[in-house]
Short mmCIF file of C-alpha atoms in Angstrom, two decimals:
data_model
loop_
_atom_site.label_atom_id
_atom_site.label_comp_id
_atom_site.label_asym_id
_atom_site.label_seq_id
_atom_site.Cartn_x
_atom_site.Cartn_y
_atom_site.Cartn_z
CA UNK A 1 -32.20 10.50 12.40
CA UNK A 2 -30.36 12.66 14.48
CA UNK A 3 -29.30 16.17 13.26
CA UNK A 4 -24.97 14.67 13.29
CA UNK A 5 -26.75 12.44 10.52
CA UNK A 6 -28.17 15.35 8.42
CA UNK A 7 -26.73 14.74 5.04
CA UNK A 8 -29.49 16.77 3.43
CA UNK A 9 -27.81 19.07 0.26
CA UNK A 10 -24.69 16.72 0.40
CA UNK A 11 -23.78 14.82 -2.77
CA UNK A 12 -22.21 10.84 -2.93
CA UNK A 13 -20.39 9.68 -5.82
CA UNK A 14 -21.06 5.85 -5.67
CA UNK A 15 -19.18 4.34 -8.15
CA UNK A 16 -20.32 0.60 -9.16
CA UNK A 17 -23.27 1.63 -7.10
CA UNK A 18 -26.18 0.10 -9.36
CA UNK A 19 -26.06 -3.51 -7.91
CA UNK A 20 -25.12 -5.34 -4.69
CA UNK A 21 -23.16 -2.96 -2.09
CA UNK A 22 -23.09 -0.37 -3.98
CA UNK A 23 -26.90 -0.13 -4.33
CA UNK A 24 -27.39 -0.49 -0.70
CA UNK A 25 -25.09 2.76 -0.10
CA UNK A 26 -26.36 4.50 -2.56
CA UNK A 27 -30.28 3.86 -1.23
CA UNK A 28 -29.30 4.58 2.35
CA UNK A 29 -27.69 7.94 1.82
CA UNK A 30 -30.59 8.93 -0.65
CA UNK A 31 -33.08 8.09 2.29
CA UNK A 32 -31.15 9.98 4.51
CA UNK A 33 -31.47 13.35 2.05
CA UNK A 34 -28.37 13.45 0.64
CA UNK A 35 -28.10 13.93 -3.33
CA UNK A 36 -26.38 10.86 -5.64
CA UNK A 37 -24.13 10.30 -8.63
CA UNK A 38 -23.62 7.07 -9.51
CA UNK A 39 -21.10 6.03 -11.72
CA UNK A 40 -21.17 2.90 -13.86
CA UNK A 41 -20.47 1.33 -17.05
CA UNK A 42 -24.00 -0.50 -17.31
CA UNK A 43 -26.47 1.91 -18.48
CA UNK A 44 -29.34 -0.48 -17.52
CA UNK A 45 -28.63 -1.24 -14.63
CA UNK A 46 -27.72 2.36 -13.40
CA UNK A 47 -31.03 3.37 -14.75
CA UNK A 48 -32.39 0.75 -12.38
CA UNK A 49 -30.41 1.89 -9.73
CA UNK A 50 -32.10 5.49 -9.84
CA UNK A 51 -35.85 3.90 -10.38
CA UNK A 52 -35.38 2.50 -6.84
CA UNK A 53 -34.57 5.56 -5.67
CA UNK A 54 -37.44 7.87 -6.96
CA UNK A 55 -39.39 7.81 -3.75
CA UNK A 56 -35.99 9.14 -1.36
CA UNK A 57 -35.89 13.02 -0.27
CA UNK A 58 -32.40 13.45 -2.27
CA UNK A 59 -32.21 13.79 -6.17
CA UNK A 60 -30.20 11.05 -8.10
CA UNK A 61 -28.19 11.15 -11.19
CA UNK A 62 -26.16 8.70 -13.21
CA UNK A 63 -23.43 8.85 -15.44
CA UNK A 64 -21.36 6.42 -17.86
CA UNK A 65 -18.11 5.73 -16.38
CA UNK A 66 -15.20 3.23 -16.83
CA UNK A 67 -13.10 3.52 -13.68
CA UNK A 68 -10.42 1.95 -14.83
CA UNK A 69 -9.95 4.94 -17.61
CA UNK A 70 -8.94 8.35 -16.56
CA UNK A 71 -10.56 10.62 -19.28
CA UNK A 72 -13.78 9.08 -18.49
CA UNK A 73 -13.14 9.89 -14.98
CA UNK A 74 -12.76 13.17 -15.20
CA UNK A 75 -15.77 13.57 -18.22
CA UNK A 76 -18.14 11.69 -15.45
CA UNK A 77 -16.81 14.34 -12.54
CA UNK A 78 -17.67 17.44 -14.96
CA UNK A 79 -21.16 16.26 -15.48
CA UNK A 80 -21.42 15.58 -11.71
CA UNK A 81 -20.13 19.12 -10.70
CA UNK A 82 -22.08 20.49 -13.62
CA UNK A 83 -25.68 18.71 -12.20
CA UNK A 84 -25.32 19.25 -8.60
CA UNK A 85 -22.23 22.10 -8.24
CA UNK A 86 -20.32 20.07 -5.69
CA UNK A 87 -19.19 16.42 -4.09
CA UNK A 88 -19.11 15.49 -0.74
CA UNK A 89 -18.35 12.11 -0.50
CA UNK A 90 -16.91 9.35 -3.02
CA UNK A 91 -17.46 5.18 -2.61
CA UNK A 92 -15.39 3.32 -4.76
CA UNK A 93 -17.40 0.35 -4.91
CA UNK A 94 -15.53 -0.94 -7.98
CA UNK A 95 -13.59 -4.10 -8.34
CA UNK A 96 -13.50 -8.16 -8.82
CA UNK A 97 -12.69 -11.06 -7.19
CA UNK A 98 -10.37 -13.68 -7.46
CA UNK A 99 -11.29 -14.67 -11.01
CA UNK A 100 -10.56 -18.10 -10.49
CA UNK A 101 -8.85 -20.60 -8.38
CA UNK A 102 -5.58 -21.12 -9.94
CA UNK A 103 -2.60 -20.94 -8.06
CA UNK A 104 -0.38 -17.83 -7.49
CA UNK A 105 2.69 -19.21 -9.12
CA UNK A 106 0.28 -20.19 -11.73
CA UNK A 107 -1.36 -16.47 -12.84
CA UNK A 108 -0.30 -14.84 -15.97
CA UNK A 109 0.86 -11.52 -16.05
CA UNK A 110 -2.49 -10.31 -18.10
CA UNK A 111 -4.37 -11.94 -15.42
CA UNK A 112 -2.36 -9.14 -12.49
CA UNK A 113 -2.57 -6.46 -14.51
CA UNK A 114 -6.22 -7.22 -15.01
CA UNK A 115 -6.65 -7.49 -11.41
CA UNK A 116 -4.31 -4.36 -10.22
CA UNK A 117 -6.24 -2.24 -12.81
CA UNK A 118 -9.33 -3.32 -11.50
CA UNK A 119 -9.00 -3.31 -7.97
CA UNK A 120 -7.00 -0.62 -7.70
CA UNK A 121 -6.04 1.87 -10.63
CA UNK A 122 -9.92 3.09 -10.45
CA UNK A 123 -10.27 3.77 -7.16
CA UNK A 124 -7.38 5.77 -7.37
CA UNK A 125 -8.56 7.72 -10.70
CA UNK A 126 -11.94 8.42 -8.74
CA UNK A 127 -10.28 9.34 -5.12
CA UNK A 128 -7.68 11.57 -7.26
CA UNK A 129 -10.42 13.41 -9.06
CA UNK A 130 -12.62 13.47 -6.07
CA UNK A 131 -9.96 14.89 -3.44
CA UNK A 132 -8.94 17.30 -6.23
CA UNK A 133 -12.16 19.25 -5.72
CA UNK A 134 -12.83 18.76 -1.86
CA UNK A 135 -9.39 20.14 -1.48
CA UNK A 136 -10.13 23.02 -3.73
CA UNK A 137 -13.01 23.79 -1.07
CA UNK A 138 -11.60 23.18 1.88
CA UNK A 139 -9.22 26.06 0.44
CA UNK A 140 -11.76 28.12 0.24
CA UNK A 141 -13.10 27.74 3.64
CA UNK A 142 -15.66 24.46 3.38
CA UNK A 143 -13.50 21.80 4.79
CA UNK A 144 -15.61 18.94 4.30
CA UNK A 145 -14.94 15.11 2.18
CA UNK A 146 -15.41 11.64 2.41
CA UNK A 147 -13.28 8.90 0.91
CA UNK A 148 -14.51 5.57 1.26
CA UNK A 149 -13.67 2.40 -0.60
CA UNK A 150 -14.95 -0.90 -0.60
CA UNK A 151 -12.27 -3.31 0.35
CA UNK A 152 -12.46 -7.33 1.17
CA UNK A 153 -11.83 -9.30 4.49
CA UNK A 154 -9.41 -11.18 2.32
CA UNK A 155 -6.82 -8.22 2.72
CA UNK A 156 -6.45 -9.59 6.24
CA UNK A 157 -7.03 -13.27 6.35
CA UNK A 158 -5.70 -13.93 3.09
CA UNK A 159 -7.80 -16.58 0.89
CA UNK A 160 -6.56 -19.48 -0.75
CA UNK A 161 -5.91 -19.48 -4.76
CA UNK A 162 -6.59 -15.62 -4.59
CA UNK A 163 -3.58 -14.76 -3.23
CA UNK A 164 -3.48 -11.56 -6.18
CA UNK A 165 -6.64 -10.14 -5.16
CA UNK A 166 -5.46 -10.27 -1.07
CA UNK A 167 -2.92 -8.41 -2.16
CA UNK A 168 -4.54 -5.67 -4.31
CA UNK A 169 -7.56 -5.15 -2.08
CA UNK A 170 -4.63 -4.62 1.32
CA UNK A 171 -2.81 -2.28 -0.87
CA UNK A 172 -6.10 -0.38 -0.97
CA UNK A 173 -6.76 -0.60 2.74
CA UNK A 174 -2.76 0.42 3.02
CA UNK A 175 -4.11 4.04 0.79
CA UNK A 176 -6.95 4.86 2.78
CA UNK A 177 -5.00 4.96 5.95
CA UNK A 178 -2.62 7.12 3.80
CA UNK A 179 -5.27 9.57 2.67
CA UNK A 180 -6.54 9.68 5.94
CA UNK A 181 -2.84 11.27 6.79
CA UNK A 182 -2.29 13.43 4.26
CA UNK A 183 -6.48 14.42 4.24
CA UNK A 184 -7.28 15.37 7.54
CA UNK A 185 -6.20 18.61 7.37
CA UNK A 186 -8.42 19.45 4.66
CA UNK A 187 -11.32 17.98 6.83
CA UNK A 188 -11.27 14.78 4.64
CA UNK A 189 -11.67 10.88 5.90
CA UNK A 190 -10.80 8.18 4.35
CA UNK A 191 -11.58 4.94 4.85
CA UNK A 192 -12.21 1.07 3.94
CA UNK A 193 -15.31 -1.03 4.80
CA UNK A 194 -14.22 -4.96 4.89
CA UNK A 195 -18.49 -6.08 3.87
CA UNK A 196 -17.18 -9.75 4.36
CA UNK A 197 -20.41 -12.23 3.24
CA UNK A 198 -23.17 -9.94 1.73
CA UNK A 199 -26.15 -11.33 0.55
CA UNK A 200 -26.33 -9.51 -3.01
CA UNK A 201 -26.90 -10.72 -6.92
CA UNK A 202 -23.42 -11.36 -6.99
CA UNK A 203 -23.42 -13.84 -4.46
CA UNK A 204 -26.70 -15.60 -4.59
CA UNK A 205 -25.43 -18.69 -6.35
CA UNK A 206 -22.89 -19.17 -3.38
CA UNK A 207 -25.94 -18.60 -0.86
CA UNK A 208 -28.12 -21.14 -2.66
CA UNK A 209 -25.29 -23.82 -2.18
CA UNK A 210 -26.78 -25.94 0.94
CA UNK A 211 -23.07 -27.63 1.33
CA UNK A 212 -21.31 -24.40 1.31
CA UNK A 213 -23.47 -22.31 3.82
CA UNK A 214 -23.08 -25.38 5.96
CA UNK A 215 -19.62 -25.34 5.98
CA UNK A 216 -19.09 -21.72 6.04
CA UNK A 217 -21.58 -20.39 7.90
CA UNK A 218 -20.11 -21.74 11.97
CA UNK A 219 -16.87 -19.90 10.92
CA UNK A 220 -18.55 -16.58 10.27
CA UNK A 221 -18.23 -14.84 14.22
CA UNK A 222 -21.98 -13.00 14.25
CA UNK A 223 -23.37 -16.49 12.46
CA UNK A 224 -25.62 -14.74 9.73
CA UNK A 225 -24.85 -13.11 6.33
CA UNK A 226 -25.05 -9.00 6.28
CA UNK A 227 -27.20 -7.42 3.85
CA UNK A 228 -26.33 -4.51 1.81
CA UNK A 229 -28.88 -2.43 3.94
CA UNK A 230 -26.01 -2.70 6.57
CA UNK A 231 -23.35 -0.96 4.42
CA UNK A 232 -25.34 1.66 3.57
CA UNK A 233 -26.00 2.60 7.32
CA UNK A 234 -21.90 2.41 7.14
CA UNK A 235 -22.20 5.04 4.82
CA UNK A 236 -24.30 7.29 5.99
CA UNK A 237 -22.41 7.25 9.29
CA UNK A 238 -18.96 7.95 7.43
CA UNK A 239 -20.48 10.75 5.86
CA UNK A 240 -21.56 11.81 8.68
CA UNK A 241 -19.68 14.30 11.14
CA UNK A 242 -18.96 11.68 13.59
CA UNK A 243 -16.65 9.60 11.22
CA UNK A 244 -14.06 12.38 11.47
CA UNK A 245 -11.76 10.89 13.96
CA UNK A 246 -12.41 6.95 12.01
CA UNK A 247 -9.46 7.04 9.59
CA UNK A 248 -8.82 3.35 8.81
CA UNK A 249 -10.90 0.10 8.21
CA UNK A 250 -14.24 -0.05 9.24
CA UNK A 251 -17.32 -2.82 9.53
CA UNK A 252 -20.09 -3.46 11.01
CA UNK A 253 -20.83 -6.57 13.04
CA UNK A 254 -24.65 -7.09 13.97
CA UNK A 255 -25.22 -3.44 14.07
CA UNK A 256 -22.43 -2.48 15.96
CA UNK A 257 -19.56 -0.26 14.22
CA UNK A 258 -15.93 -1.10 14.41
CA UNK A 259 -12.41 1.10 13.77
CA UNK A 260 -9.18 -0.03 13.80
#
């Protein structure tokens, strides 16, 4: 790994980082040295998260934290700050899908606010509580953060009967190019990787459907599925140097990384 890919002494916040995505980032920036948090509401599963990681060069923590609440926000970025002294880079790796396929004119109004609190109320929390302290440093000389959010390649093509979570996840691709505005001159990015169809435990029951990978897979352009191994690398590369002038959406196709 080259030395612009040094993360060693850094510290991720993944939130929603014990499963799926979220693991995979969280594994590729502890192989690559850097120290991580993650954040999540399943103790279990967090705890699994960090077993997997015992072997990596960086140190791993995890805390208790519901997103979608602002106290426990802020309680989960004390005992961050308090294990490793600092963060350099947040993933918001939280959030839901469509929950169902019911029309738009059809949703409830518990079923948005559901979905807007979800998708969108804890990255916010996290990023505000996050850029809070990276701004605090880059005060103090050490200009250096990293805002990145998981977001869906429904917030450009749309999807049909999700036509709610379209909308939440482009709002959130709509904020990172907004952070990345009024950021960069603290020497914080911010951005959104679109993982479009990632092989993970949330999706294996769509990837074991024979009539379904049939019908979806000719439409996918790089015809194959990405793993979460490939949005790690993502990671590491937005925390790296290098993803300073890479203030928007970004995703990888067969290796390759795109900005836009």
């Amino acid at each position: 790994m080259s030395a612009i890919f040094d993360l060693t002494g850094r510290v991720a916040v993944i939130t929603g980082g014990n499963g799926g995505i979220g693991l995979g980032i969280a594994q590729a920036l502890n192989a690559a040295g850097c120290n991580v948090a993650i954040w999540g509401r399943n103790a279990e599963k967090n705890a699994n998260a960090a077993a997997s990681m015992k072997a990596g060069p960086g140190k791993v923590a995890t805390q208790f934290c519901d997103v979608s609440d602002p106290g426990s926000v802020k309680t989960a970025m004390k005992a961050t700050l308090d294990t490793f002294g600092r963060v350099d880079g947040c993933f918001a790796n939280a959030g839901i899908g469509g929950g169902g396929r019911r029309s738009f004119i059809d949703r409830t109004e518990e079923e948005w606010r559901k979905m807007f609190a979800t998708n969108l109320d804890g990255v916010f929390h996290v990023f505000q509580a996050a850029a809070r302290h990276m701004t605090e440093r880059s005060e103090a000389g050490d200009k250096f953060g990293r805002l990145v959010a998981t977001s869906s390649l429904a917030s450009l093509f749309g999807t049909a009967r999700n036509e709610h979570y379209a909308g939440t996840k482009a709002a959130l691709n709509a904020l990172c190019r907004a952070l990345g505005v009024e950021l960069a001159r603290h020497g914080v990015t911010a951005n959104a990787i679109l993982p479009g169809w990632i092989k993970s435990d949330m999706t294996a029951g769509i990837m074991a459907n024979d009539k379904f990978v049939a019908n979806v897979m000719p439409r996918i352009p790089v015809r194959r599925f990405g793993e979460p191994s490939d949005f790690g690398g993502i990671a590491v590369y937005l925390m790296s140097k290098a993803s300073s002038y890479h203030t928007a959406d970004c995703f990888v196709i067969d290796g390759g990384y795109t900005a836009f």
